[in-house]
Tab-separated table of C-alpha atoms in Angstrom:
chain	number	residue	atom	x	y	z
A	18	UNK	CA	-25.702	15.206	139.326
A	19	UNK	CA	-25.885	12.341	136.876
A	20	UNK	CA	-27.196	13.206	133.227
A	21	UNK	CA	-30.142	11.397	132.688
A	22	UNK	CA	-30.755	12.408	129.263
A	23	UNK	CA	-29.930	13.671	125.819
A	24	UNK	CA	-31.327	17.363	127.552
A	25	UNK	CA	-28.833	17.499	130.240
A	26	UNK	CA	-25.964	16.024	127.709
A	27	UNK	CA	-26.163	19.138	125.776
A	28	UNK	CA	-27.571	21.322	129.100
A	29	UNK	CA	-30.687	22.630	127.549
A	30	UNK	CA	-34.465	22.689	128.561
A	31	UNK	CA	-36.832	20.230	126.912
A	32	UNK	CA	-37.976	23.269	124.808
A	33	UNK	CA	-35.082	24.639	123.423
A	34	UNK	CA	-34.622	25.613	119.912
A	35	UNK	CA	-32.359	24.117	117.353
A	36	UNK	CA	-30.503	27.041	117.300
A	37	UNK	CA	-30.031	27.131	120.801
A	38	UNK	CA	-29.038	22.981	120.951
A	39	UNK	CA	-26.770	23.607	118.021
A	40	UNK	CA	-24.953	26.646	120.020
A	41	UNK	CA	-25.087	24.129	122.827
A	42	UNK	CA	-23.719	21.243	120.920
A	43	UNK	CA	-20.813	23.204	119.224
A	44	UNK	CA	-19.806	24.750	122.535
A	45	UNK	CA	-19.339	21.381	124.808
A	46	UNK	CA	-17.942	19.597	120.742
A	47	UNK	CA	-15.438	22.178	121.491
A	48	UNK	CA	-14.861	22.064	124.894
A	49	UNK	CA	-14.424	18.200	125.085
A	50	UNK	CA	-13.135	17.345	121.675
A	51	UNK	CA	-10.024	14.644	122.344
A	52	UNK	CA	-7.845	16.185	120.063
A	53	UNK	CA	-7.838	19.473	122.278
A	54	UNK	CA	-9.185	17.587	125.853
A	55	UNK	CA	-6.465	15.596	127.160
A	56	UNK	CA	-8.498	14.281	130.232
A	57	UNK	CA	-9.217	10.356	130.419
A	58	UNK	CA	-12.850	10.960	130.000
A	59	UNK	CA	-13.068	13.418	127.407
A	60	UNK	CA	-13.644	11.311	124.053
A	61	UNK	CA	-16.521	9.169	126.268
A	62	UNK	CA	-17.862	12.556	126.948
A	63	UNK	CA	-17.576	13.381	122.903
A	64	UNK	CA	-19.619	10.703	122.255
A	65	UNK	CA	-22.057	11.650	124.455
A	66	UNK	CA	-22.588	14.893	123.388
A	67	UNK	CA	-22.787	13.643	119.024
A	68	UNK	CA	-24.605	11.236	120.157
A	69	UNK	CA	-27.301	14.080	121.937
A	70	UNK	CA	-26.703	16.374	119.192
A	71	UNK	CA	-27.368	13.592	116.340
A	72	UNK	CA	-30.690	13.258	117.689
A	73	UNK	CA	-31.867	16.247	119.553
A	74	UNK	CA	-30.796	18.027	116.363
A	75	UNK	CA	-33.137	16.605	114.152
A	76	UNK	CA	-36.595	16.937	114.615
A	77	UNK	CA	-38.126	14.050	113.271
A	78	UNK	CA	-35.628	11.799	115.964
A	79	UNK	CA	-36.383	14.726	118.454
A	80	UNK	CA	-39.858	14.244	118.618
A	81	UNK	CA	-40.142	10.211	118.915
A	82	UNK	CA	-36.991	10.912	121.794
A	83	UNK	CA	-39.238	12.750	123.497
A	84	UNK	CA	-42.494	10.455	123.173
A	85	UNK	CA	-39.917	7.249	124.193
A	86	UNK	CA	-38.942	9.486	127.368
A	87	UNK	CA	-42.596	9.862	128.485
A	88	UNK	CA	-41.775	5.938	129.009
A	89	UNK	CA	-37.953	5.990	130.451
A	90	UNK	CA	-35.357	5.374	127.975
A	91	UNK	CA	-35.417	1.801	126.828
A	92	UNK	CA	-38.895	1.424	126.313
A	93	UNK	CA	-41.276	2.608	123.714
A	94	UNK	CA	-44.724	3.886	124.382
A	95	UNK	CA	-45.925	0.643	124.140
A	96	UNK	CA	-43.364	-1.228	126.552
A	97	UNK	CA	-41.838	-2.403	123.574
A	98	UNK	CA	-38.136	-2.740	122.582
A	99	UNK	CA	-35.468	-0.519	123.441
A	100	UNK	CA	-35.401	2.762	121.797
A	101	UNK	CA	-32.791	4.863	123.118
A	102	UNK	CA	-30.924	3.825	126.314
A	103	UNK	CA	-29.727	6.157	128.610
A	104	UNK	CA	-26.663	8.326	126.934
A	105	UNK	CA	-23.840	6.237	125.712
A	106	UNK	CA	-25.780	3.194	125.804
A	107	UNK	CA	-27.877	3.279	123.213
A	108	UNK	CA	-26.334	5.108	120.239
A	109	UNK	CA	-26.081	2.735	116.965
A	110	UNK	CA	-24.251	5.012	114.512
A	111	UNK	CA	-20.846	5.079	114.425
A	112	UNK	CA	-18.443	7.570	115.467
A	113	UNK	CA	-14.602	8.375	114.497
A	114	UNK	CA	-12.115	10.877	115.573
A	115	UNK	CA	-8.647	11.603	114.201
A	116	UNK	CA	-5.356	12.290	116.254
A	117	UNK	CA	-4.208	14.385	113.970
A	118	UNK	CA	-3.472	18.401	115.032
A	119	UNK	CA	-6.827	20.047	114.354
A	120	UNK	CA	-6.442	22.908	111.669
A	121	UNK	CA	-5.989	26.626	112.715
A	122	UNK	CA	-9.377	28.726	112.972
A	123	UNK	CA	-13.066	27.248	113.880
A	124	UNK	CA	-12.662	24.399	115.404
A	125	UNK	CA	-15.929	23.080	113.409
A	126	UNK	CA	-13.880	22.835	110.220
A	127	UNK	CA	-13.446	19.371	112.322
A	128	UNK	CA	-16.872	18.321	110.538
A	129	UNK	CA	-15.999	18.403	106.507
A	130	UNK	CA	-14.013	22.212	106.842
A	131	UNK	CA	-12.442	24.010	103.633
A	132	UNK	CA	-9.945	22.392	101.574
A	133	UNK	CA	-8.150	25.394	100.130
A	134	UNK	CA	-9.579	24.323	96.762
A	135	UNK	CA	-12.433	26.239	94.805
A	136	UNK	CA	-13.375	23.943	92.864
A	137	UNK	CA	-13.776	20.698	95.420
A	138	UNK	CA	-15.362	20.830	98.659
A	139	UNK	CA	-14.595	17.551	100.611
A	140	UNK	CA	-14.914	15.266	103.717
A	141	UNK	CA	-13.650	12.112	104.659
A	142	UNK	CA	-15.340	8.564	106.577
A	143	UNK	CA	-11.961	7.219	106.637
A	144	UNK	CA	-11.993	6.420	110.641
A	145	UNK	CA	-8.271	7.273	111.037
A	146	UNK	CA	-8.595	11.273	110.812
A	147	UNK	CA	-6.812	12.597	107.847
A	148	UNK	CA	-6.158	11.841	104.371
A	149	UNK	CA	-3.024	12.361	103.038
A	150	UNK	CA	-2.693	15.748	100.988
A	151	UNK	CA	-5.855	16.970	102.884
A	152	UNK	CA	-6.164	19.892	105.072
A	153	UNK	CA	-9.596	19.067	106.600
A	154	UNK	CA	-10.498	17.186	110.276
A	155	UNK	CA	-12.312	13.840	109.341
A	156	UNK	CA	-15.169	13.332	111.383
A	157	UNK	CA	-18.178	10.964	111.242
A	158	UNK	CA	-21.692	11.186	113.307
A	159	UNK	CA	-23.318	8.026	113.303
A	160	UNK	CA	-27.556	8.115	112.166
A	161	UNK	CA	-29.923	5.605	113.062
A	162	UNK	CA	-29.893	2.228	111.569
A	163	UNK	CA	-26.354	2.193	110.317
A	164	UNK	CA	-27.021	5.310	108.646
A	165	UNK	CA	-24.494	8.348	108.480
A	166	UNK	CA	-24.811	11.938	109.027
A	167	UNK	CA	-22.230	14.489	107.937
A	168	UNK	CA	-21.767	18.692	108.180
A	169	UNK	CA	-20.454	19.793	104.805
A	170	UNK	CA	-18.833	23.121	104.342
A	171	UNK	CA	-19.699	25.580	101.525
A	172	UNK	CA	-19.699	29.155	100.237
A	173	UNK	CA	-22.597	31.278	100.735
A	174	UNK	CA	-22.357	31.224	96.846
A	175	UNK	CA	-22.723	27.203	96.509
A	176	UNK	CA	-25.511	27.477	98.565
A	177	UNK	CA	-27.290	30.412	96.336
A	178	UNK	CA	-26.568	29.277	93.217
A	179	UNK	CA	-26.777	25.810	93.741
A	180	UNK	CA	-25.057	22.779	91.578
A	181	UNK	CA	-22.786	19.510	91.786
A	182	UNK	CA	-20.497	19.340	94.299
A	183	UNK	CA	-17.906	16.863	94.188
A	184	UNK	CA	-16.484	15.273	97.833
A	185	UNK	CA	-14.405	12.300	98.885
A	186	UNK	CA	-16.130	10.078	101.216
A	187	UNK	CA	-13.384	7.397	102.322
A	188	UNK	CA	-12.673	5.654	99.003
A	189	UNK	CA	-15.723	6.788	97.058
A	190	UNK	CA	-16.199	10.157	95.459
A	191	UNK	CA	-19.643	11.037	95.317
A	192	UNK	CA	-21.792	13.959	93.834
A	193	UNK	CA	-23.566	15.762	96.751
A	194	UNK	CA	-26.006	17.641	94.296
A	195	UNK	CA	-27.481	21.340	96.113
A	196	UNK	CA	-30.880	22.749	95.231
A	197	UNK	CA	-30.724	26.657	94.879
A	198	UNK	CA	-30.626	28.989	97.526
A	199	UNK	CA	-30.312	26.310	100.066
A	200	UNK	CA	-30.487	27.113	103.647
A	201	UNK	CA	-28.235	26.589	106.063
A	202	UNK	CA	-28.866	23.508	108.388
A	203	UNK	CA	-30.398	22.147	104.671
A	204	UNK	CA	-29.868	17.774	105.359
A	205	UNK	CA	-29.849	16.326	101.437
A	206	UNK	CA	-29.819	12.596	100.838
A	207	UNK	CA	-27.220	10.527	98.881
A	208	UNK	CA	-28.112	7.283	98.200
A	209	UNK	CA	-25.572	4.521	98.722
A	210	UNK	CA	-24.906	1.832	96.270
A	211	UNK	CA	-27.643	-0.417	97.525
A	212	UNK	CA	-31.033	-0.253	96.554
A	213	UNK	CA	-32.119	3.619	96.195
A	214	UNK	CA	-35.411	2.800	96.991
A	215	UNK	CA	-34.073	1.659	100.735
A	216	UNK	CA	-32.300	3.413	103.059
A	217	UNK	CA	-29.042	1.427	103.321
A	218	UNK	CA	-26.346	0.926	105.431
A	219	UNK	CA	-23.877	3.136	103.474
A	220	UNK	CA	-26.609	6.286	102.462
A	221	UNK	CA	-25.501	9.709	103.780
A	222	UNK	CA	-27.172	12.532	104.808
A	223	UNK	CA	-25.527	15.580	104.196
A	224	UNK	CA	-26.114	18.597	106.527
A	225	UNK	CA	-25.375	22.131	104.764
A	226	UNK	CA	-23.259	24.449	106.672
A	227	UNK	CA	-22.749	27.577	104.818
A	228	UNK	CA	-19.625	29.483	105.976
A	229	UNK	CA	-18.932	33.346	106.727
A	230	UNK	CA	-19.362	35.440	104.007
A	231	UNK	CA	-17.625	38.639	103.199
A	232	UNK	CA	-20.680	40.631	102.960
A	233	UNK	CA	-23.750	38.935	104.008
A	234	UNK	CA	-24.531	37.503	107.421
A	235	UNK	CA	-27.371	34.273	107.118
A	236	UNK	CA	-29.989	34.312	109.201
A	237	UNK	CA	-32.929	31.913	109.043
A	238	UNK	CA	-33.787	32.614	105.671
A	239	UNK	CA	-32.578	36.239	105.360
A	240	UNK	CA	-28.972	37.329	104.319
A	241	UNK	CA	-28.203	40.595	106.206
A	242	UNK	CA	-25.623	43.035	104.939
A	243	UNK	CA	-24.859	46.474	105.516
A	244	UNK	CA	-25.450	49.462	103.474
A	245	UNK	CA	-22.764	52.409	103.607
A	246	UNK	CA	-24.326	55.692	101.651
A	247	UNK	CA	-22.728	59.031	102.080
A	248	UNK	CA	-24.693	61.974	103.582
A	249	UNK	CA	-25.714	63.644	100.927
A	250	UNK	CA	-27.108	60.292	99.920
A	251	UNK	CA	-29.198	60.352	102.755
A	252	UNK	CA	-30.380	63.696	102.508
A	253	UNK	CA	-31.258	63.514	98.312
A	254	UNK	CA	-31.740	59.537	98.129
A	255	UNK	CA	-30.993	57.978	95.027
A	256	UNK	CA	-30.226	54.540	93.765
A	257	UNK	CA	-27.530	52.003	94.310
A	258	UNK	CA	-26.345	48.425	92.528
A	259	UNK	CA	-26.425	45.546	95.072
A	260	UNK	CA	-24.661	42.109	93.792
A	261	UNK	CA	-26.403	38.883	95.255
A	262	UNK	CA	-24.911	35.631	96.100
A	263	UNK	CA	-25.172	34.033	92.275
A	264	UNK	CA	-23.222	37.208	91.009
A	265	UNK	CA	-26.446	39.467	90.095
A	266	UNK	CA	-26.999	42.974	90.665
A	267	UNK	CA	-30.414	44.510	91.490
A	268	UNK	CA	-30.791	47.902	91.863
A	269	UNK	CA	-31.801	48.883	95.076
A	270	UNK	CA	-33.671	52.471	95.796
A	271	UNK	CA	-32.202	54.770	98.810
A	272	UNK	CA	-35.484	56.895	99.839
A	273	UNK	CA	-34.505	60.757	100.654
A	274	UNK	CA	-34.463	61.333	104.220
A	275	UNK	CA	-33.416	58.088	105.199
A	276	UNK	CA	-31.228	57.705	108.359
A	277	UNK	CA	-28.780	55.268	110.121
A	278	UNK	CA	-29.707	52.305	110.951
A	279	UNK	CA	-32.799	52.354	108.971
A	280	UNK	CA	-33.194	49.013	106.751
A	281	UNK	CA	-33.854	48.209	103.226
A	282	UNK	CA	-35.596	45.582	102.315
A	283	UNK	CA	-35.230	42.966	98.971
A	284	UNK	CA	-38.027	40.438	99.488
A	285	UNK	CA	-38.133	36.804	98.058
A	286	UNK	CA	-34.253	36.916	97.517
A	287	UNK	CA	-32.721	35.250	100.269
A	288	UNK	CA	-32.600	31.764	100.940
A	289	UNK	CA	-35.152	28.817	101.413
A	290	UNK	CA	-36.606	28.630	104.973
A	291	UNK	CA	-37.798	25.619	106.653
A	292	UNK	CA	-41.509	26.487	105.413
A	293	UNK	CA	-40.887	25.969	102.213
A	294	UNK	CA	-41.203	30.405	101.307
A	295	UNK	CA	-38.120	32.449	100.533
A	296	UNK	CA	-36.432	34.919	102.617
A	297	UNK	CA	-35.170	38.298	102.324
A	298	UNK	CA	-32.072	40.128	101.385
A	299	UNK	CA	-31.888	42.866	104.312
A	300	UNK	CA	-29.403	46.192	104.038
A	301	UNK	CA	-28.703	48.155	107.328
A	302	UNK	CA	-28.141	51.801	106.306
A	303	UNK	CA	-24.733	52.694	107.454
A	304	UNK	CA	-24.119	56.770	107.211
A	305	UNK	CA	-20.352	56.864	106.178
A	306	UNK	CA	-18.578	60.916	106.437
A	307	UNK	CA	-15.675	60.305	103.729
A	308	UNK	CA	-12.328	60.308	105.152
A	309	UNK	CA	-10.842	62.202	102.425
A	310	UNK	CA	-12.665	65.176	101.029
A	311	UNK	CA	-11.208	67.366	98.523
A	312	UNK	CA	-10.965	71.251	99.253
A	313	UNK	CA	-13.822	72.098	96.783
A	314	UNK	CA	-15.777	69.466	98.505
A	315	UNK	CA	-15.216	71.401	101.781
A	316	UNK	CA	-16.636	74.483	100.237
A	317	UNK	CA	-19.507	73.039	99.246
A	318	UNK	CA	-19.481	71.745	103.126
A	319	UNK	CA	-19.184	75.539	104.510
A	320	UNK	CA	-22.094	76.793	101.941
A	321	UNK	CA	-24.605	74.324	103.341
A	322	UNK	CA	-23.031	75.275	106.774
A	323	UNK	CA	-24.116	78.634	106.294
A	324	UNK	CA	-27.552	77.878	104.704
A	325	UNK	CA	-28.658	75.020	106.810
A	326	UNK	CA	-31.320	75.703	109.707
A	327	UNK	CA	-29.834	72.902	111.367
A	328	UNK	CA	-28.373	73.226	114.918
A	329	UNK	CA	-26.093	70.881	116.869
A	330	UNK	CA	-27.011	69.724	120.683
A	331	UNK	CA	-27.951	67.419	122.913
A	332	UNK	CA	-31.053	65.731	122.160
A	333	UNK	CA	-33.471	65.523	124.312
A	334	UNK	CA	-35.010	62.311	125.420
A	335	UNK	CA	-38.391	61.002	124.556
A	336	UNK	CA	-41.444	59.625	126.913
A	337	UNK	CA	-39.847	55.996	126.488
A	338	UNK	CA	-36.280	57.090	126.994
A	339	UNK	CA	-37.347	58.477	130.657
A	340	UNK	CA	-39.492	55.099	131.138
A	341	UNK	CA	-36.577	53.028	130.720
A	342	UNK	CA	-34.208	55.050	132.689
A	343	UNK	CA	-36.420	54.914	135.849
A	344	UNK	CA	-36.683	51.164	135.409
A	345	UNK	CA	-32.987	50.782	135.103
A	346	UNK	CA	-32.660	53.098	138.345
């Protein structure tokens, strides 16, 4: 069946998410990128798929896409000049791929991936692929009018705290500056060296893509970690020292009683959502037995043994546990 739109490039439903056309998007980028495709039509096929992504992914280009479609592609609402043509057709931005060996790991680190440095975070435009002394894929998705869009990689702690970052861009270097606690998917603006007040041919827009962190998962606006207390921790609460992102520590309280997989909750320090509000730092309680426990430890182990009402065995299933099994049966 022929793809007659930007929808069935990517293979989603007219009301998908972003989330779900970025999964979508990275998926087929992967599947048909020409560096690990080999078949005649897989850089055509590429391009189709940036060129869906580059608009379906932003919302403001999603939403006149979808009033121009009410009209077929090539006409705009009011039977005026073309808008979009059919995929492949009508895509003005530009588009590069290198031929160099794509880098070990994510494939994504095609789009502006680590450099190995701290202190530099980089991309290139140069529409050959690499730079020499560089590690990362270059890679270019073209905007509307002329203008370009980029993924840039950074640390969860950029992103938190913030800051200047420097990054080649062809033969320019240019200051991409963050606003704290960024979000992922955050686009930023850097003018080109026409006239600011325009949006020239040679402005970027800079798409955030915050990498895996060691301790925190992002998501939305949240940064999710997990929580490992010890059982007497659980049983007598107490209070524990929780670093953020930026390198602070805030002191977070364990209530007595508390069990695994309970959460804990740190509002208004996560990262900027889409609305404009803040989200949360969420900790999943993890209830960790120590591997190694000292003999006097296991005495005190034996004592509460002894003294404990508690009995082991099978517990018994609630009202909604039944429900569910006789639905799965």
């Amino acid at each position: 069946m022929a793809e007659t739109g930007y929808y069935d490039v990517l293979g989603v439903s007219k009301d998908a998410s972003r989330q779900d056309i970025k999964k979508a998007y990275q998926k087929l980028a992967k599947q048909w990128h020409p560096d690990v495709n080999k078949a005649p039509e897989a850089e055509e096929r590429f391009k189709k798929i940036a060129e869906a992504y580059e608009t379906l992914g932003n919302e403001e280009k999603r939403k006149a896409y979808n009033e121009a479609a009410k009209y077929g592609f090539g006409r705009g609402p009011s039977g005026g000049s073309a808008s979009w043509g059919a995929p492949g057709e009508g895509w003005s931005g530009s588009y590069s791929f290198g031929g160099a060996d794509i880098p070990d790991g994510d494939l994504f680190e095609m789009f502006f991936g680590s450099r190995g440095a701290a202190d530099r975070t980089g991309f290139d435009f140069n529409p050959g692929g690499r730079r020499p002394g560089t590690g990362g894929f270059a890679g270019v998705m073209g905007g509307m009018g002329g203008m370009m869009e980029a993924r840039l990689d950074i640390t969860l702690e950029q992103a938190y705290k913030g800051g200047a970052v420097t990054v080649q861009a062809g033969e320019r270097t240019v200051t991409v500056n963050i606003p704290p606690r960024s979000g992922d998917g955050t686009v930023i603006s850097v003018p080109g060296s026409g006239d600011r007040g325009r949006r020239g041919e040679d402005e970027m827009l800079i798409i955030l893509n915050i990498r895996a962190h060691e301790t925190y998962e992002v998501s939305g606006g949240d940064l999710r970690g997990i929580l490992q207390i010890a059982p007497w921790q659980a049983v007598l609460g107490g209070a524990v020292k929780v670093s953020l992102p930026d390198g602070s520590a805030v002191k977070l309280k364990i209530p007595a009683g508390i069990r695994s997989g309970r959460t804990l909750r740190i509002p208004g320090k996560g990262l900027k959502r889409e609305n404009g509000s803040y989200g949360d730092v969420l900790f999943d309680i993890e209830l960790v037995v120590p591997e190694h426990v000292s003999e006097a430890e296991k005495q005190l182990y034996r004592q509460l043994e002894h003294s404990s009402s508690f009995q082991a065995g099978a517990k018994k299933r609630g009202a909604e546990d039944k429900r569910r099994g006789a639905a799965a049966g």
